[in-house]
Structure formats: C-alpha cells, structure tokens
PDB file of C-alpha atoms in Angstrom:
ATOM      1  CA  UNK A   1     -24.660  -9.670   8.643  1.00 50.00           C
ATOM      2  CA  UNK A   2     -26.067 -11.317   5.511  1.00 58.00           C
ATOM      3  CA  UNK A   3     -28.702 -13.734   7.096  1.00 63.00           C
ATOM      4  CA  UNK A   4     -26.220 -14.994   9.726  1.00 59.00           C
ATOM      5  CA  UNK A   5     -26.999 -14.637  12.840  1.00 63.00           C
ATOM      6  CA  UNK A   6     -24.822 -12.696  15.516  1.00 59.00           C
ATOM      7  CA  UNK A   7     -24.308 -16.409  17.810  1.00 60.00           C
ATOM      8  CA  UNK A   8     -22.985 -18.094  14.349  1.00 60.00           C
ATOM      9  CA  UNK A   9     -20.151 -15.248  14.029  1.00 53.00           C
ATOM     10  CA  UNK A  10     -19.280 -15.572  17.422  1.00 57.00           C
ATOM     11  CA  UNK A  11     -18.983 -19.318  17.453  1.00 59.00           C
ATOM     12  CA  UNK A  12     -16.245 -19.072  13.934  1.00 64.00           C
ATOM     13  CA  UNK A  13     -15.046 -16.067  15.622  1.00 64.00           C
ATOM     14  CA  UNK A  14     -14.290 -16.120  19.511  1.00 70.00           C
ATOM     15  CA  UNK A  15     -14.098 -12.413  20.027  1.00 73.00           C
ATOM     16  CA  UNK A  16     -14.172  -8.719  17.778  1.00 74.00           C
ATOM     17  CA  UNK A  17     -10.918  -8.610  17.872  1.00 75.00           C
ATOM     18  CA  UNK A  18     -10.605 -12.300  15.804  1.00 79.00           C
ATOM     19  CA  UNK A  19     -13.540 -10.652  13.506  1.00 78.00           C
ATOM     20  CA  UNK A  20     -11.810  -7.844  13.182  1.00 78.00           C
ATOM     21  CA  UNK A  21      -7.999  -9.378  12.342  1.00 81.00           C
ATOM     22  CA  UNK A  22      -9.672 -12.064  10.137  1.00 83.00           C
ATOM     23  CA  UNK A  23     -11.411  -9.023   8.035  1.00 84.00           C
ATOM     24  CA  UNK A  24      -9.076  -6.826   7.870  1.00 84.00           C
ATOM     25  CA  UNK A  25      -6.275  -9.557   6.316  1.00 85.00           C
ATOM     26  CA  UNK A  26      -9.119 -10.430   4.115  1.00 87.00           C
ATOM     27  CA  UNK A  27      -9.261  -7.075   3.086  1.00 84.00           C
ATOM     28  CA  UNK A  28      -5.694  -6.846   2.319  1.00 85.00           C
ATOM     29  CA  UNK A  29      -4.722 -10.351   0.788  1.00 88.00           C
ATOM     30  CA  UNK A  30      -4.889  -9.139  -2.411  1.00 85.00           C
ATOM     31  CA  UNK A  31      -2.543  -6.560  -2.299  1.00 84.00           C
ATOM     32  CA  UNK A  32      -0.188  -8.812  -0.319  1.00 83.00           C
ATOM     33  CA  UNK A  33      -0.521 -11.533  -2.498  1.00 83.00           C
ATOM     34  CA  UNK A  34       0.370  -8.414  -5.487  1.00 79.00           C
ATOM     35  CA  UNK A  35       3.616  -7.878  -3.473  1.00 78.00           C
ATOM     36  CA  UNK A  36       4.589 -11.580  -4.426  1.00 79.00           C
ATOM     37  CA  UNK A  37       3.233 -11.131  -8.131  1.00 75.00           C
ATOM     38  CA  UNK A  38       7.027 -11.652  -9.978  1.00 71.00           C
ATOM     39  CA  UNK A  39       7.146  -8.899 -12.728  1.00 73.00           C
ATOM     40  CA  UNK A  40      10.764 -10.432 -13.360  1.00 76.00           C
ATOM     41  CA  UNK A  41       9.769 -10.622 -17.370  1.00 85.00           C
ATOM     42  CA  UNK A  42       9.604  -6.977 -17.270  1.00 88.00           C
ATOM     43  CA  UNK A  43      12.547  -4.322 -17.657  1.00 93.00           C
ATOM     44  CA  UNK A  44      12.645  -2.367 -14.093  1.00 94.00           C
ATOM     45  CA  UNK A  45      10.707   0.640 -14.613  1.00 94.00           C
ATOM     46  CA  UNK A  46       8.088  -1.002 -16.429  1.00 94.00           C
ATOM     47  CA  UNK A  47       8.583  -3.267 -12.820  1.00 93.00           C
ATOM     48  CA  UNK A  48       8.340  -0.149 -11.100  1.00 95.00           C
ATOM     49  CA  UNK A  49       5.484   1.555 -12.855  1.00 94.00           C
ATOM     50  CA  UNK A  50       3.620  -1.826 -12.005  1.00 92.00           C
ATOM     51  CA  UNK A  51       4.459  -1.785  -8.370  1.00 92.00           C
ATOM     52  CA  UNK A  52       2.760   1.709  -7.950  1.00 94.00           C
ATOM     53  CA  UNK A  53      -0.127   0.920 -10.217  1.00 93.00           C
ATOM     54  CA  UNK A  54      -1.077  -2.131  -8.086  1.00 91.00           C
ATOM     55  CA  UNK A  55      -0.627   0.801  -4.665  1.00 91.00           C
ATOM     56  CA  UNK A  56      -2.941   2.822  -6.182  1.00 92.00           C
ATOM     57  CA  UNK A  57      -5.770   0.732  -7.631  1.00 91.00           C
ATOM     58  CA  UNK A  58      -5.636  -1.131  -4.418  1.00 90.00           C
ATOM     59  CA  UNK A  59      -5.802   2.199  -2.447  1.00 90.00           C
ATOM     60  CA  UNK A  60      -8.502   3.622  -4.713  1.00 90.00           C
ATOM     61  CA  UNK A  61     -10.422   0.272  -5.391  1.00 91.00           C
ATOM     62  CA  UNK A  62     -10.765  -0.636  -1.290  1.00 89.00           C
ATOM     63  CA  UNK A  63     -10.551   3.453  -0.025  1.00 89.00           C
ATOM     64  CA  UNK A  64     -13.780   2.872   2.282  1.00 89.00           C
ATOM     65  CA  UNK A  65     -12.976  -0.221   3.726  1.00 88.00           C
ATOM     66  CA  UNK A  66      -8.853   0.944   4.637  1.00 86.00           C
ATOM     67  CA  UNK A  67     -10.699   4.191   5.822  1.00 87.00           C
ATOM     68  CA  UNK A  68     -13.201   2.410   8.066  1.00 85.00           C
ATOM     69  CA  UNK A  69     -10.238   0.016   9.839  1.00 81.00           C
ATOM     70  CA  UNK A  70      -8.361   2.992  10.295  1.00 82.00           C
ATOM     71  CA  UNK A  71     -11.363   5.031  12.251  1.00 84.00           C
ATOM     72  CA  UNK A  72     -12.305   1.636  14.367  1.00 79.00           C
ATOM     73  CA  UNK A  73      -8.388   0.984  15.192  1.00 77.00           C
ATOM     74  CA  UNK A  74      -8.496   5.007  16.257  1.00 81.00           C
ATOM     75  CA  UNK A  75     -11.682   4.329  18.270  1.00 84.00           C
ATOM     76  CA  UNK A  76     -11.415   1.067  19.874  1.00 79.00           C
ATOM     77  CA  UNK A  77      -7.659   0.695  21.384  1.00 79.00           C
ATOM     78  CA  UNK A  78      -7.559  -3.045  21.877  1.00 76.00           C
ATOM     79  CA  UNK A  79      -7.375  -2.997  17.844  1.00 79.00           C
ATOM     80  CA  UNK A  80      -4.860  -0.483  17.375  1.00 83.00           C
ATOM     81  CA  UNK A  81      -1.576  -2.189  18.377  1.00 85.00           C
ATOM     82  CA  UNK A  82      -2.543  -5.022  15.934  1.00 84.00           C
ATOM     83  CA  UNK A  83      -3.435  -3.256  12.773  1.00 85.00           C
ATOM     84  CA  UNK A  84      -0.383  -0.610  13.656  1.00 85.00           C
ATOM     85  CA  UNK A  85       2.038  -3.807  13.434  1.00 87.00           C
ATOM     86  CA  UNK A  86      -0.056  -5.258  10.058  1.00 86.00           C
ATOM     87  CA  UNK A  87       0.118  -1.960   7.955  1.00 85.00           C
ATOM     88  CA  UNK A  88       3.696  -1.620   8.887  1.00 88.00           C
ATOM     89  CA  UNK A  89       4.505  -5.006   7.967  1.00 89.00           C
ATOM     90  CA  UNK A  90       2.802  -4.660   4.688  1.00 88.00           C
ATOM     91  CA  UNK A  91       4.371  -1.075   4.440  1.00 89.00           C
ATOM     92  CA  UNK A  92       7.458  -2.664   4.789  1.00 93.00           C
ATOM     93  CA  UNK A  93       7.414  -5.547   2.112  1.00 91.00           C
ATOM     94  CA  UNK A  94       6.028  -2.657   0.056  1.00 93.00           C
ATOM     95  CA  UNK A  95       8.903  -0.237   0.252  1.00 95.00           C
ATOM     96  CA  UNK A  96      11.225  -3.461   0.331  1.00 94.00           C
ATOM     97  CA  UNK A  97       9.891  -4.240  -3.257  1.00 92.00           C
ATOM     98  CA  UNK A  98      10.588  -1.011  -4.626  1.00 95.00           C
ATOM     99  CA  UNK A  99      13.828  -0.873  -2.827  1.00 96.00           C
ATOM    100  CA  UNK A 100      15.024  -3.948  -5.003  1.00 94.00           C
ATOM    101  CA  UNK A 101      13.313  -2.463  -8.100  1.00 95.00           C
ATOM    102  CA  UNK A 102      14.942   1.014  -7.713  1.00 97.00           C
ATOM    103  CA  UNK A 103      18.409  -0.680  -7.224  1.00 97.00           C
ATOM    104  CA  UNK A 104      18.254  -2.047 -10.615  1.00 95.00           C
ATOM    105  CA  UNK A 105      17.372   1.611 -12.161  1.00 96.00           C
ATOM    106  CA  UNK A 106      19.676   4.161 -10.307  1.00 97.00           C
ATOM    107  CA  UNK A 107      23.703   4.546 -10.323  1.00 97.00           C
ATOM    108  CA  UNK A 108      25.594   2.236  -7.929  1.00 95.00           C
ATOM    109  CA  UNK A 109      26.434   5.285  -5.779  1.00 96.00           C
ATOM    110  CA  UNK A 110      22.985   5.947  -5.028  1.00 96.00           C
ATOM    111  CA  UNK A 111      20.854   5.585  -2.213  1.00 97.00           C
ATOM    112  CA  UNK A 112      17.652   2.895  -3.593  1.00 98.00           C
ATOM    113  CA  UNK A 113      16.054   2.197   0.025  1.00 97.00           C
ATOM    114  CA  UNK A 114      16.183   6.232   0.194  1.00 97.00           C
ATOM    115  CA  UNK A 115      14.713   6.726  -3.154  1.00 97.00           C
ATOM    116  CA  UNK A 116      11.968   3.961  -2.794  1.00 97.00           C
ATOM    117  CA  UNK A 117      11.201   5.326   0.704  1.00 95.00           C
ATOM    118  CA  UNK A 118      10.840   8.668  -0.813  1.00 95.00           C
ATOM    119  CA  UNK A 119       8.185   7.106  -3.156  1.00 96.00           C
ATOM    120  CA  UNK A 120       6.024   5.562  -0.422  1.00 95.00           C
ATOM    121  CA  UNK A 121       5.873   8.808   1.382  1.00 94.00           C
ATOM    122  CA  UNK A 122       4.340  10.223  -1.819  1.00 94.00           C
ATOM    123  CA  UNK A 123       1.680   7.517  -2.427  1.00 95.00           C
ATOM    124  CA  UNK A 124       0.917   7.082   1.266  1.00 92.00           C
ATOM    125  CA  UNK A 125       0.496  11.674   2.156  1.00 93.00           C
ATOM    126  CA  UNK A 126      -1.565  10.474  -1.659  1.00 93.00           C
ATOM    127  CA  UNK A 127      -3.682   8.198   0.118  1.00 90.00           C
ATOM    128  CA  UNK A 128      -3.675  10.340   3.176  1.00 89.00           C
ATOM    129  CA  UNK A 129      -4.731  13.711   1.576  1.00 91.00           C
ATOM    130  CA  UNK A 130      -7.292  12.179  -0.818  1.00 90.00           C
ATOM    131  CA  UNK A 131      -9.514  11.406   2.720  1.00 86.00           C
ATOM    132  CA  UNK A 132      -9.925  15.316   3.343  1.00 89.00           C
ATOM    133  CA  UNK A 133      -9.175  16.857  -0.561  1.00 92.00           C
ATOM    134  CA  UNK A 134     -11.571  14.866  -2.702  1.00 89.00           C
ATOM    135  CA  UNK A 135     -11.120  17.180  -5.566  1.00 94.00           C
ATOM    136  CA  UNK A 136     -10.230  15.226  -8.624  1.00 94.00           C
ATOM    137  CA  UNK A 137      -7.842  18.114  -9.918  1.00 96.00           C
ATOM    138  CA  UNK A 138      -6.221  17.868  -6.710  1.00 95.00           C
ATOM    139  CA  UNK A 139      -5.876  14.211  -7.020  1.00 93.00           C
ATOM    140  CA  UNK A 140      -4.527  14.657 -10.438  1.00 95.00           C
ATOM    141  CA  UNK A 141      -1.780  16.891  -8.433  1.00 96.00           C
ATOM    142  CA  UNK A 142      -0.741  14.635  -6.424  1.00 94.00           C
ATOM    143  CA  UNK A 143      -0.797  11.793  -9.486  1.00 93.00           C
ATOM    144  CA  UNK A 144       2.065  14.143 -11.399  1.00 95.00           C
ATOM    145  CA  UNK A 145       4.236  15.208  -8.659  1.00 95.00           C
ATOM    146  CA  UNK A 146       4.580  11.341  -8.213  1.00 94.00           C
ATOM    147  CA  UNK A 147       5.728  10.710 -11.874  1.00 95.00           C
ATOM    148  CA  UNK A 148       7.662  13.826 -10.963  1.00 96.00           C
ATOM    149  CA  UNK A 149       9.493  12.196  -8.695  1.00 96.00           C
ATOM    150  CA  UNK A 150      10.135   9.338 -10.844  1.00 96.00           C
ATOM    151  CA  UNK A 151      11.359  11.766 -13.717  1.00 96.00           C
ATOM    152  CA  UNK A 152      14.213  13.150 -10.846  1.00 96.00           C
ATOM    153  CA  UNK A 153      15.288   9.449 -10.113  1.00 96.00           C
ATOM    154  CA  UNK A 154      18.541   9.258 -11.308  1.00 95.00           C
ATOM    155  CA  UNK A 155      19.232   6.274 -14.237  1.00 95.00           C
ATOM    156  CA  UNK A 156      22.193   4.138 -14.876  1.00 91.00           C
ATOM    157  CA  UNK A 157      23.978   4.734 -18.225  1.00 86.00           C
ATOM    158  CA  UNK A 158      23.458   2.638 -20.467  1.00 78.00           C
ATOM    159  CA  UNK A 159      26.080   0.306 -20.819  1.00 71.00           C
ATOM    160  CA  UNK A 160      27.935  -0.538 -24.407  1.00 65.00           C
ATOM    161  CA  UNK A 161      27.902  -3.852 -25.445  1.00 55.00           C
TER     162      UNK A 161
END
C-alpha cells in the first residue's frame, strides 16, 4: 500500500467497497472529464475522430487497471451492481456524445443514436477481444473495420451557399 498502513485506509475508507468505488472513479475521471472536453472549434468529424481517439488511448493507456475492476466486480458480488451501473452511465454519456456528433454529419433522415451506437459496439467487442487476441495484426483488424465503419456513415451534401 505505499508505506500506509492497512488501519490508515480503513479509517479514510470505511469499508472495500468505499476503496473500491473511490478507485475505480479515480481510475476513470479522466476519461469522464474527456467526455466534457468541448471540441466545438472543430468541424464534426474531426469532433468525431477525437471522440474515438480519446476511447481508445484511454482503453489502451489504463487496459490493466479496467481489466482488473472487471475480474474483482466478477469475483466479489457486493461490487458488481455498482460498477455495472458506473460503466453504463459512462457508456451512456459516451454514446450520447457521439450521438450529437453523428447528427451533425449524416442526412436528416438518418438514424444518429443508431449509427453512434453502432460505433460503441465496435470499440467496446475492440476492447473486449483485445483481452483474449493480443496479436497486434489482429488489433490492427479491428482498428480498420472501425474507420470502415466510419467510411459507410452516410454524409450530408454539402450545401451551396
């Protein structure tokens, strides 16, 4: 514990669980504090590039750590409905970002929440893959059928002026 001793954690912290939730949203303040980042100077898919840059650098930079939470949520129950409830949350505000994003990019008649829902499910099966495929060509896959995806997103016209 980085010579402090296990009575000095208890006394900040009352139980694991407060350990555990203060930790974990530790861990994860900096990519909700990314979600709030205002790219507004920025044309929307440059907005939309940076969304899923700050995903993955935040998936790839803190990989251990997410992975570890996960397994201890898995293992110890009276964990599991609170980080369940966080990472949707953040899921959430993450999809709800690129929802407004994508809205600016496609046609009126199309569907953004679908389209920006469709993205998550790519970086998160990402995410999800990368902890039993470690193969970096693999990765790099996964990497292109996500700008893929973006190449198949329908655009507005331009409009003359």
């Amino acid at each position: 514990l980085g010579g402090v001793s296990r009575a000095t954690v208890f006394w900040h912290f009352s139980d694991k669980a407060s350990l555990f939730r203060e930790a974990f949203n530790r861990l994860t303040e900096p990519f909700r504090e990314s979600l709030e980042q205002s790219f507004d100077e920025l044309e929307p898919e440059k907005r939309l590039h940076e969304q899923l840059a700050l995903y993955r650098t935040y998936t790839l930079q803190h990989r251990e750590a997410l992975e570890g939470f996960i397994r201890w949520a898995i293992e110890a129950p009276v964990f599991r409905d609170w980080l369940i409830t966080t990472l949707l949350d953040m899921h959430q505000r993450f999809a709800g970002a690129l929802t407004e994003i994508v809205a600016e990019i496609v046609p009126p008649d199309q569907d953004p929440e679908a389209i920006a829902t469709g993205l998550v499910v790519l970086l998160d099966g990402d995410v999800f893959l990368s902890w039993f495929d470690t193969s970096p060509r693999r990765a790099e896959e996964r990497s292109r059928a996500v700008e893929a995806y973006l190449a198949m997103m329908p655009r507005r016209r331009p409009q003359n002026g």
